[in-house]
CSV table of N, CA, C and O in Angstrom, one decimal:
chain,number,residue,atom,x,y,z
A,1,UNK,N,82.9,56.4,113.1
A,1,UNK,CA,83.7,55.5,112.3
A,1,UNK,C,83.6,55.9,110.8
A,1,UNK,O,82.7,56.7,110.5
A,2,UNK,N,84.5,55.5,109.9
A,2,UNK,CA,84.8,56.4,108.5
A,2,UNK,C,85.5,54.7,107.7
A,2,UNK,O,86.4,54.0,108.3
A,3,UNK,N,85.1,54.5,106.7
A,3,UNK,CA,85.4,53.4,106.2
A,3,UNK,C,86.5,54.5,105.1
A,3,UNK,O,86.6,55.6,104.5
A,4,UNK,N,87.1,53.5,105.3
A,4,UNK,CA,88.8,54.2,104.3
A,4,UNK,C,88.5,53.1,102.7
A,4,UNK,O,87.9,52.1,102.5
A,5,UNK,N,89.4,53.9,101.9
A,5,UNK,CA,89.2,52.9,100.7
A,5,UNK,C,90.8,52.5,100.6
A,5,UNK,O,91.8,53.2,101.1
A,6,UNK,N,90.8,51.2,99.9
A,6,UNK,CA,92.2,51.0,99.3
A,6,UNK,C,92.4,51.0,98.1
A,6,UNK,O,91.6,50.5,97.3
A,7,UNK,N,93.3,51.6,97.8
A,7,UNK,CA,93.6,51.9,95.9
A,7,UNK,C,95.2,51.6,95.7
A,7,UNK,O,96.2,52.2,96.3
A,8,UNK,N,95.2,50.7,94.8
A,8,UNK,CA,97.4,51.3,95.1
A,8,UNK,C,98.1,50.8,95.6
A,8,UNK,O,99.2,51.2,95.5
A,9,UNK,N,97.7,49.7,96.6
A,9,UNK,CA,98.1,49.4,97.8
A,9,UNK,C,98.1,50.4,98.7
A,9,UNK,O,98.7,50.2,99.7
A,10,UNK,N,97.5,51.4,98.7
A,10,UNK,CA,97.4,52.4,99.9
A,10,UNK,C,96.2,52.7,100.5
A,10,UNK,O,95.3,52.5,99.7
A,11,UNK,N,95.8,53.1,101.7
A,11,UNK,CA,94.1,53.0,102.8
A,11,UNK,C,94.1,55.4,101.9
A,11,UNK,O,94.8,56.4,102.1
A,12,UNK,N,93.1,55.1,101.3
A,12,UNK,CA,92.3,57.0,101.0
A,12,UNK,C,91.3,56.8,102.2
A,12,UNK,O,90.6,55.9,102.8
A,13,UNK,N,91.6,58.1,102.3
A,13,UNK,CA,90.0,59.1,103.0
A,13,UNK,C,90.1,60.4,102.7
A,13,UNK,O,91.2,60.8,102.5
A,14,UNK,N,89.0,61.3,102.7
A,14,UNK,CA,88.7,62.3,102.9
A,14,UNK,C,88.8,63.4,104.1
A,14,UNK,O,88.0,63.4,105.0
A,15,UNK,N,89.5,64.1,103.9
A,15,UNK,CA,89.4,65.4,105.6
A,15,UNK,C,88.4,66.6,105.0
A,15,UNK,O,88.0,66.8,103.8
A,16,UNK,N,88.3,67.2,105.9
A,16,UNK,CA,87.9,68.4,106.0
A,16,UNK,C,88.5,69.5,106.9
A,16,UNK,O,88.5,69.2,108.2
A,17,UNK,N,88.9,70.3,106.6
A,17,UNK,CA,89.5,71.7,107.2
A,17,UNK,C,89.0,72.5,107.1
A,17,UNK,O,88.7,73.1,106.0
A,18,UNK,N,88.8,72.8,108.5
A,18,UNK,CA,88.1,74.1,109.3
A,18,UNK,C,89.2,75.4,110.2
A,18,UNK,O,90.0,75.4,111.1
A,19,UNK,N,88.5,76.8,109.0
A,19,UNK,CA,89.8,77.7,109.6
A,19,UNK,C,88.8,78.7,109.4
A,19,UNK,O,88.0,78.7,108.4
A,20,UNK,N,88.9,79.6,110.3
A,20,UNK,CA,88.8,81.2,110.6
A,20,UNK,C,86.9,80.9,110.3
A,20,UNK,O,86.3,81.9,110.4
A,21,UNK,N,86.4,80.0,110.1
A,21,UNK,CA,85.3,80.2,109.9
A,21,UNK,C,84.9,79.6,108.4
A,21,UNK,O,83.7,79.3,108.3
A,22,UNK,N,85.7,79.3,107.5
A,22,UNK,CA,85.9,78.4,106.3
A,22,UNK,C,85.7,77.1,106.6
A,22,UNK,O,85.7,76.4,107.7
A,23,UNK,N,85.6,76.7,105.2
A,23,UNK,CA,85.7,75.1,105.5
A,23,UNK,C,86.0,74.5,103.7
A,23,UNK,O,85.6,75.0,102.7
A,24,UNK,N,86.7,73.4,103.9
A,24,UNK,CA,87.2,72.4,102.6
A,24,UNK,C,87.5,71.1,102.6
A,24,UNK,O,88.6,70.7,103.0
A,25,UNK,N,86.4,70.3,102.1
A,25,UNK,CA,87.1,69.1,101.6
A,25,UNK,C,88.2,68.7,100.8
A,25,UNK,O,88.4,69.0,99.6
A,26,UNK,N,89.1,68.0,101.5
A,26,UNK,CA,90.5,67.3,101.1
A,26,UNK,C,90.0,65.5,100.9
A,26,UNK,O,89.9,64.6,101.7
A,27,UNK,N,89.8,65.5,99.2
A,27,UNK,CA,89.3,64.1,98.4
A,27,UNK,C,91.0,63.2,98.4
A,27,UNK,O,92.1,63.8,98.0
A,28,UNK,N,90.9,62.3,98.8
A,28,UNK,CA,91.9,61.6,98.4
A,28,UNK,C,93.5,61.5,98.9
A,28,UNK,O,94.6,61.4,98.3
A,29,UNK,N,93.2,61.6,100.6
A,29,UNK,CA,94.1,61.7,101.4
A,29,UNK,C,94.9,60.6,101.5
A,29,UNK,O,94.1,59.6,101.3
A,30,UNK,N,96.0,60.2,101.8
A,30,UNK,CA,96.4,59.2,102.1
A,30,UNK,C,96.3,58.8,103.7
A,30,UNK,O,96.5,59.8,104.5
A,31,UNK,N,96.1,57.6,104.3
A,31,UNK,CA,96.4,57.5,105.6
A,31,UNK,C,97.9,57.1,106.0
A,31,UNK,O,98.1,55.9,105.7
A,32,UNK,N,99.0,57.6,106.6
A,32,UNK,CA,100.3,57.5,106.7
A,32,UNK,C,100.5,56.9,107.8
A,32,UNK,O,99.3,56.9,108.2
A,33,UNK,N,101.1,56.4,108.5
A,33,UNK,CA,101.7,56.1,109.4
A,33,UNK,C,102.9,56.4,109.6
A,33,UNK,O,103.3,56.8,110.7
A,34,UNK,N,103.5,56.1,108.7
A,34,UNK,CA,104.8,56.3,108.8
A,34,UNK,C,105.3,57.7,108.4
A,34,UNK,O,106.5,57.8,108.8
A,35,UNK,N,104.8,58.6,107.9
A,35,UNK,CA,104.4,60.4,108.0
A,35,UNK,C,103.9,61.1,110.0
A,35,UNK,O,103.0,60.8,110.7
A,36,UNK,N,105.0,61.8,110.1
A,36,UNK,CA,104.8,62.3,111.4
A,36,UNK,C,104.1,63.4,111.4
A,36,UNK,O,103.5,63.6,112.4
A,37,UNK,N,103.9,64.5,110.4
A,37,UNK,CA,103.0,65.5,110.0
A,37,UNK,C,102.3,64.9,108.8
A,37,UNK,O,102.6,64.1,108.0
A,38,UNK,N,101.0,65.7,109.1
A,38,UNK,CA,99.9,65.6,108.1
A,38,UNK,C,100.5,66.8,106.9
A,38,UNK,O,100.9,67.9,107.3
A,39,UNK,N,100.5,66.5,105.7
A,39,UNK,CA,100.8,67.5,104.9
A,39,UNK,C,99.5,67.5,103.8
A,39,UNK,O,98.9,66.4,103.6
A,40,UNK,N,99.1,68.9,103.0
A,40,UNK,CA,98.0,69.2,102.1
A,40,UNK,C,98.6,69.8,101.2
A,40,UNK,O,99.6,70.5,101.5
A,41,UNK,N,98.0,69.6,100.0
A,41,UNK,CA,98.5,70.8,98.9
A,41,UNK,C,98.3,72.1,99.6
A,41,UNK,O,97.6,72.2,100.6
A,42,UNK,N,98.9,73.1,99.1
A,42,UNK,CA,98.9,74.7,99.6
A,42,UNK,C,97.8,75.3,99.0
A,42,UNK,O,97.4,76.2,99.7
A,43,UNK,N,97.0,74.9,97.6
A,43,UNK,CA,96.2,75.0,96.8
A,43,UNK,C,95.2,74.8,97.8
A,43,UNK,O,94.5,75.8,97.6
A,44,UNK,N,94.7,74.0,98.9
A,44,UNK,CA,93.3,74.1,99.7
A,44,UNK,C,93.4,75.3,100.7
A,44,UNK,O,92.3,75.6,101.2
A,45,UNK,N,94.4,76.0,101.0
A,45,UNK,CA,94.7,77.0,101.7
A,45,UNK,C,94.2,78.4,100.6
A,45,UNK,O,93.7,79.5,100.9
A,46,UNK,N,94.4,78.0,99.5
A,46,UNK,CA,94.2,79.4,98.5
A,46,UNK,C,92.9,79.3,98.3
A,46,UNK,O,92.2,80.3,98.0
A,47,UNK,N,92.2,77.9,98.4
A,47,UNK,CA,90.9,77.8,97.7
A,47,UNK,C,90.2,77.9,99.2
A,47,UNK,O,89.0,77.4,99.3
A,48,UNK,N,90.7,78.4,100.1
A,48,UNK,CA,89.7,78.6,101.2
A,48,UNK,C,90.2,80.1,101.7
A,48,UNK,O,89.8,80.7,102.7
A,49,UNK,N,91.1,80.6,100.6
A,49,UNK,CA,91.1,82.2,100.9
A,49,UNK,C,91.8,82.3,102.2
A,49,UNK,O,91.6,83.1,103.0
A,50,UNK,N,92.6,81.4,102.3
A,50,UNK,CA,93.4,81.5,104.2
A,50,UNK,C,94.5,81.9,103.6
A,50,UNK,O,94.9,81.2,102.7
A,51,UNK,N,95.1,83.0,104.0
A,51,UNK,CA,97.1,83.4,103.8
A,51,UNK,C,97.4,82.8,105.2
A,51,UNK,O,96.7,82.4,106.1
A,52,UNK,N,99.0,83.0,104.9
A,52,UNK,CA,99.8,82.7,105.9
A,52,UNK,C,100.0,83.9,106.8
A,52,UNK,O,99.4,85.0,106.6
A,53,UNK,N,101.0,83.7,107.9
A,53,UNK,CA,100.8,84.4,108.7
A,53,UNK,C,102.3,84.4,109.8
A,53,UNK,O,102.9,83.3,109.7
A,54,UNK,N,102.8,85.2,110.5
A,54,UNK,CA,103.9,85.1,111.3
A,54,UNK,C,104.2,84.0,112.2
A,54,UNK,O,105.3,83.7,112.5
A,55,UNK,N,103.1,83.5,112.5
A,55,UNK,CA,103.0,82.3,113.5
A,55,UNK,C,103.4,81.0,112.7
A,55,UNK,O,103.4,79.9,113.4
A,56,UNK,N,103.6,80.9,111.2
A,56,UNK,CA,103.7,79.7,110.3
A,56,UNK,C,105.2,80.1,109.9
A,56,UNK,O,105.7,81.2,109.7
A,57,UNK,N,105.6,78.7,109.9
A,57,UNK,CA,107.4,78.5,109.9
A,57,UNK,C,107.6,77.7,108.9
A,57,UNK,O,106.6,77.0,108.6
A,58,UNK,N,108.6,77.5,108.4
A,58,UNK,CA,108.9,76.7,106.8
A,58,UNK,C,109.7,75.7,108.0
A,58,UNK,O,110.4,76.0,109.0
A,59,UNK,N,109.2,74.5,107.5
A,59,UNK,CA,109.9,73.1,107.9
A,59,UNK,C,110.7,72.0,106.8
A,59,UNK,O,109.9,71.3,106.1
A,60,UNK,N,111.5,71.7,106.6
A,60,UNK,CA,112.6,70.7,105.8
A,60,UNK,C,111.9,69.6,106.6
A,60,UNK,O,111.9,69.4,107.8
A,61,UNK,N,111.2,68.7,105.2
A,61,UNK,CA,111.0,67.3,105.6
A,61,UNK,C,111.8,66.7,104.8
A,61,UNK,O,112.5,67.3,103.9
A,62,UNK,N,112.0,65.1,104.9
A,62,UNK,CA,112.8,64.5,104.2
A,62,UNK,C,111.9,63.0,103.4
A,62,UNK,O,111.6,61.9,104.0
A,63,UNK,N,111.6,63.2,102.4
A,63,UNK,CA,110.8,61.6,102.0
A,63,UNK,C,111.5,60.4,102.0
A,63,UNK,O,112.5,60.3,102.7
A,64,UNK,N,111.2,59.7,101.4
A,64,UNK,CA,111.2,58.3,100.6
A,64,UNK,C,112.4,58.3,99.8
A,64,UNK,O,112.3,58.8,98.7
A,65,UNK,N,113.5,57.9,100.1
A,65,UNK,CA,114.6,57.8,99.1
A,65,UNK,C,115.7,59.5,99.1
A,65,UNK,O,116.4,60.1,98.3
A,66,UNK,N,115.0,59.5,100.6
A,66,UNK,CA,115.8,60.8,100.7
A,66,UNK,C,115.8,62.1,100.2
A,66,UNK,O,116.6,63.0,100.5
A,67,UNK,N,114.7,62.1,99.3
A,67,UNK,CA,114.4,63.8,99.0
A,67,UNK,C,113.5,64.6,100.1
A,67,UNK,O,112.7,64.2,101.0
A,68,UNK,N,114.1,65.9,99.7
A,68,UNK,CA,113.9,67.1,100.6
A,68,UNK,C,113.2,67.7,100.2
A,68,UNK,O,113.6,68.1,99.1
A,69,UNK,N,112.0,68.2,100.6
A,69,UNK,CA,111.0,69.0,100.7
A,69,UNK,C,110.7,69.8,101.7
A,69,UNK,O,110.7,69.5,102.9
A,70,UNK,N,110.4,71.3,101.0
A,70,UNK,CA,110.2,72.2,102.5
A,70,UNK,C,108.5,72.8,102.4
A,70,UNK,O,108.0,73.0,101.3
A,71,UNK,N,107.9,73.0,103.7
A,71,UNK,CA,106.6,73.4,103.1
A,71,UNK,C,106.5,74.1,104.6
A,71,UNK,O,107.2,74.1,105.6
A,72,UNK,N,105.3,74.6,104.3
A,72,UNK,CA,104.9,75.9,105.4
A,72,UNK,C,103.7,75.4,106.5
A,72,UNK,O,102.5,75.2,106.1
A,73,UNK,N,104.2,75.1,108.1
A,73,UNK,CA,103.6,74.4,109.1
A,73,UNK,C,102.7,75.7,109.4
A,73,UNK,O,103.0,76.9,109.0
A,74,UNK,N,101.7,75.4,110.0
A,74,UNK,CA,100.4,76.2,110.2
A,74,UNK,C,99.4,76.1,110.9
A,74,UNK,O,98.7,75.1,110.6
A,75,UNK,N,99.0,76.8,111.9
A,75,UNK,CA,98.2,76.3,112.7
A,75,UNK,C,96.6,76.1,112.5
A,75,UNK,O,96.1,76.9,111.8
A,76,UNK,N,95.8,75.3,112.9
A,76,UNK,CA,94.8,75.4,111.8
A,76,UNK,C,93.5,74.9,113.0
A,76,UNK,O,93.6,74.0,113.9
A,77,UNK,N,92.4,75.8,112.9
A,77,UNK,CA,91.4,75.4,113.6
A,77,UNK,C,91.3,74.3,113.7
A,77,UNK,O,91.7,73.7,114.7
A,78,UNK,N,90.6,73.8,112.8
A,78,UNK,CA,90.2,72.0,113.2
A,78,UNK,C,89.9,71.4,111.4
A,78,UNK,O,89.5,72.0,110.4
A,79,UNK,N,90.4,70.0,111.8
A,79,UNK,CA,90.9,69.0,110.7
A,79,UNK,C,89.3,68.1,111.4
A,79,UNK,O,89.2,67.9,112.6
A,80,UNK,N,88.5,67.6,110.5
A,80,UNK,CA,87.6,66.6,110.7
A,80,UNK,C,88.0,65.1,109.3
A,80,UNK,O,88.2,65.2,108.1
A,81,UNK,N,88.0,64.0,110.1
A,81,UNK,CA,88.3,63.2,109.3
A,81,UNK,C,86.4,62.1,109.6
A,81,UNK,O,86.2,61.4,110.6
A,82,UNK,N,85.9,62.2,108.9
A,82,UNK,CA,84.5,61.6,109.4
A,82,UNK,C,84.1,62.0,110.6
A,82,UNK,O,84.8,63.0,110.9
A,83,UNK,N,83.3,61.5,111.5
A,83,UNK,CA,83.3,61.9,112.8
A,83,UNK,C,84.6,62.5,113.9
A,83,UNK,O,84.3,63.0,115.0
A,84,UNK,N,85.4,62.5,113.6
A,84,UNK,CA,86.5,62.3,114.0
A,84,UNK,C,87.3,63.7,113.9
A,84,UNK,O,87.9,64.2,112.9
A,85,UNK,N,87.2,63.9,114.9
A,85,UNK,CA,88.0,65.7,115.1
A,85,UNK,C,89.3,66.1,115.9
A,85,UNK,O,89.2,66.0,117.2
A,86,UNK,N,90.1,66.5,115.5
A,86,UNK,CA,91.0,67.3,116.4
A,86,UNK,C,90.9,69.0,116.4
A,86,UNK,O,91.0,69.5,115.3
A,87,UNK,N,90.7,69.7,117.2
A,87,UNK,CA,90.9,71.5,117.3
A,87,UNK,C,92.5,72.0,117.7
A,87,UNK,O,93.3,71.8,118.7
A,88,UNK,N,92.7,72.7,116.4
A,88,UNK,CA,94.3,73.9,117.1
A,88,UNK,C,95.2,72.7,116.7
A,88,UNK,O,96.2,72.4,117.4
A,89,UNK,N,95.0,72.2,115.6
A,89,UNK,CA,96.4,71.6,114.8
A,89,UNK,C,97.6,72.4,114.1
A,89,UNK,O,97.3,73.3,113.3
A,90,UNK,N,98.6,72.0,114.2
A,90,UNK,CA,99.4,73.0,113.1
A,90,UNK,C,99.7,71.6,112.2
A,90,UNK,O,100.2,70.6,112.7
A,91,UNK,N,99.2,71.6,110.6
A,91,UNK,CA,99.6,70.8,109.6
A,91,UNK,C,100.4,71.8,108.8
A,91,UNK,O,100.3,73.0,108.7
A,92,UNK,N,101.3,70.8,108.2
A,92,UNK,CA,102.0,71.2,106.6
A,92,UNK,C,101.6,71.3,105.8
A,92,UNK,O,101.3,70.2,105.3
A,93,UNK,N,101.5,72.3,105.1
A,93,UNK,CA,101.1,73.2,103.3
A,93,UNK,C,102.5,73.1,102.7
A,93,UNK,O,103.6,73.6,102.9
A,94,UNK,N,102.2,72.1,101.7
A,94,UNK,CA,103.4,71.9,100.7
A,94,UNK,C,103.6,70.8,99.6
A,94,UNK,O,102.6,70.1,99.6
A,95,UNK,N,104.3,70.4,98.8
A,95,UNK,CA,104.2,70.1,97.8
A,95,UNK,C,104.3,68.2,98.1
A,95,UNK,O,105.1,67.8,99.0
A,96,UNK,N,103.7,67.4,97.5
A,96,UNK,CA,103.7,66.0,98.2
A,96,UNK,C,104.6,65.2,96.9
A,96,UNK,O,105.6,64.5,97.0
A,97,UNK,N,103.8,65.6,95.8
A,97,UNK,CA,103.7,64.5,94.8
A,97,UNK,C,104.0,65.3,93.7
A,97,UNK,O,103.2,66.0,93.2
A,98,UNK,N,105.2,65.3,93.2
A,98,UNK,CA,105.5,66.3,92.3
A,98,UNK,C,104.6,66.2,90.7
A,98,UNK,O,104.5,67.1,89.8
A,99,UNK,N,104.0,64.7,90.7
A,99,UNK,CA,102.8,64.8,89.9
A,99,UNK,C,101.4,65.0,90.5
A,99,UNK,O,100.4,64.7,89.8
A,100,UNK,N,101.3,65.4,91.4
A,100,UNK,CA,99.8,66.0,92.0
A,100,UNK,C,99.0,64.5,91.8
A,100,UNK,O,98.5,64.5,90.7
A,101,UNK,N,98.9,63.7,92.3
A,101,UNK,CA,98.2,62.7,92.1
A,101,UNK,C,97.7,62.7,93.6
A,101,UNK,O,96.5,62.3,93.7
A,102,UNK,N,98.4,63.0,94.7
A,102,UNK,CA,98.0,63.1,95.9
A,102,UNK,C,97.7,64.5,96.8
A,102,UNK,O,98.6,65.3,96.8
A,103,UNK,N,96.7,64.7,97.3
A,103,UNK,CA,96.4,65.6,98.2
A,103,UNK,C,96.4,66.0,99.6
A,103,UNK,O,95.9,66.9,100.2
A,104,UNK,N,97.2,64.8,99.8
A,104,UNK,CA,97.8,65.0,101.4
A,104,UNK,C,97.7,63.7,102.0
A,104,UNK,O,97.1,62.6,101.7
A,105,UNK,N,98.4,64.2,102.8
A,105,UNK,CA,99.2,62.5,103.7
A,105,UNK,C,98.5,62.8,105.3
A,105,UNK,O,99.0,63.7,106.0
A,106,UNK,N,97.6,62.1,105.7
A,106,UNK,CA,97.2,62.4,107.4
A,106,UNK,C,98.2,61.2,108.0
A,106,UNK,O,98.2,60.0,107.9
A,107,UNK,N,99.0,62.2,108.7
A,107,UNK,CA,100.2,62.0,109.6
A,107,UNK,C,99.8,61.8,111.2
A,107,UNK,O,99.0,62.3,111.9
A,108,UNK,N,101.0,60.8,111.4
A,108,UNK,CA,100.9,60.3,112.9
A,108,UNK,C,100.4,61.8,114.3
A,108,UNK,O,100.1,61.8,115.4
A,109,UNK,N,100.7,62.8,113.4
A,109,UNK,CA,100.4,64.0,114.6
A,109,UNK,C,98.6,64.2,114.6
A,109,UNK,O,98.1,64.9,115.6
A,110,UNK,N,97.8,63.7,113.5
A,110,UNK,CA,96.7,64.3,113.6
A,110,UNK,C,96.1,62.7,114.5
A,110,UNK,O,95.4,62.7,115.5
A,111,UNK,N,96.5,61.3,113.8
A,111,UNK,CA,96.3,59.7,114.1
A,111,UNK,C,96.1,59.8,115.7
A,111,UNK,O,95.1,59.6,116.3
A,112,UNK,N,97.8,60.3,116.5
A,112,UNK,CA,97.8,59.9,117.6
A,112,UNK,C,96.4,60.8,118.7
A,112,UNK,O,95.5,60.3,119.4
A,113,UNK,N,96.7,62.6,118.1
A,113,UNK,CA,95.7,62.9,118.8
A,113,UNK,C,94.2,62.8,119.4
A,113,UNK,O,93.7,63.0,120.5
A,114,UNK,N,93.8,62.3,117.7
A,114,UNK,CA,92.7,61.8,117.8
A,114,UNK,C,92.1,60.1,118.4
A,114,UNK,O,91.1,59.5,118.8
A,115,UNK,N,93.5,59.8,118.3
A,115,UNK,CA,93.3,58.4,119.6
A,115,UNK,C,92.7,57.5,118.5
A,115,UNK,O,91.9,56.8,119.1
A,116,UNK,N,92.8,57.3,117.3
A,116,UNK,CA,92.6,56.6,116.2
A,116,UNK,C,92.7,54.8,116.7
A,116,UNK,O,93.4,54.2,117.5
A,117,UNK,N,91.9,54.4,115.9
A,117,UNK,CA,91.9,53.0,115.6
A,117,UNK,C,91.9,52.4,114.1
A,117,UNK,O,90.8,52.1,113.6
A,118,UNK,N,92.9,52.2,113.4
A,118,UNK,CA,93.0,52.0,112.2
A,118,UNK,C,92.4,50.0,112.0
A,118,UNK,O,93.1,49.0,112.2
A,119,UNK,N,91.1,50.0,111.7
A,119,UNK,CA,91.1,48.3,111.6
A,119,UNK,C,91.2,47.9,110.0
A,119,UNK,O,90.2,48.1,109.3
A,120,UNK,N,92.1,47.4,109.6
A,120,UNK,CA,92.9,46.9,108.3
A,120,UNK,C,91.8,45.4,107.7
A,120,UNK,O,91.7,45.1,106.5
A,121,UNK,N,90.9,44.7,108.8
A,121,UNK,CA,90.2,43.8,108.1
A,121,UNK,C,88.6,44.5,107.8
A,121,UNK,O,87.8,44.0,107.0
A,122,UNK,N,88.3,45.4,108.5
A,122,UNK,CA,87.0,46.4,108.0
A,122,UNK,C,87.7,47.7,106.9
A,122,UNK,O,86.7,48.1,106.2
A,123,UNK,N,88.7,48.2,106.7
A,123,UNK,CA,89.2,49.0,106.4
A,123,UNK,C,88.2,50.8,106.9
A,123,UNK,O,87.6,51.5,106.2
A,124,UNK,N,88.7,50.7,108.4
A,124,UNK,CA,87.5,51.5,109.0
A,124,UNK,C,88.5,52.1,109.5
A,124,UNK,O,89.5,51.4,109.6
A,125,UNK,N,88.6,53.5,109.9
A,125,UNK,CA,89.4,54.2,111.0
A,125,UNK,C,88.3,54.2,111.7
A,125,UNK,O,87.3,53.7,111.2
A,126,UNK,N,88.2,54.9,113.5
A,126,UNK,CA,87.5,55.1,114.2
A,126,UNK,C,88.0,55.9,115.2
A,126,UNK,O,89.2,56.0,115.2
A,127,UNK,N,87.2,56.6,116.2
A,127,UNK,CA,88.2,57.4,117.1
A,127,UNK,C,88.2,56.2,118.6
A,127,UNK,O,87.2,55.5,118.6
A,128,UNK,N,89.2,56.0,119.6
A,128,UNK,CA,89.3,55.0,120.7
A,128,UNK,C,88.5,56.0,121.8
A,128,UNK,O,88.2,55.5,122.8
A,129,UNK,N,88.3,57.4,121.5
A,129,UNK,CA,87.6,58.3,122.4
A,129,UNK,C,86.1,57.5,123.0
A,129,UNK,O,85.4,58.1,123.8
């Protein structure tokens, strides 16, 4: 279990990404729901020395009010959110917040896998595993 904070009207947590043998804390995640990919600045990818690679494809997402953003999907060892692990995710590397205030959005593809339980009166994620 991983107690989430609220700021903003929005639930933060922290991830961590694990690739090729690296590893990086991601401070100040959003928890999304309504986000179908998890997306990260591209900056945690440089700051862990990971390039891209032929198997990673540029994807057109669409936000809030209808803007278009494209950013680079990727396959990625394993995403830990507190106890709470998924292995062989592909997330999005790309731009969220065109004032950088945010560092990524954990999206319903990392939520469902991990079989999440979001409790809104403890402000706790947990895994239902």
């Amino acid at each position: 279990m991983k107690k989430l904070r609220f700021k903003n009207g929005l639930l933060y947590t922290d991830i961590r990404l694990v690739h090729e043998g690296k590893s990086i804390m991601v401070n100040d995640v959003i928890v999304d729901t309504g986000t179908s990919h998890t997306i990260i600045l591209p900056e945690y990818l440089e700051n862990m020395d990971v390039g891209f690679s032929e198997d990673d494809t540029i994807v057109k997402a669409s936000g809030y009010g209808g803007s278009i953003q494209y950013s680079v999907r990727k396959s990625i060892d394993k995403i830990c959110c507190g106890d709470i692990e998924v292995n062989n995710i592909r997330l999005d590397f790309g731009e969220i917040d065109p004032y950088e205030r945010v560092n990524g959005l954990l999206g319903l593809d990392f939520l469902r896998k991990a079989k999440v339980i979001i409790d809104l009166s403890d402000e706790t994620i947990k895994s239902h595993i």
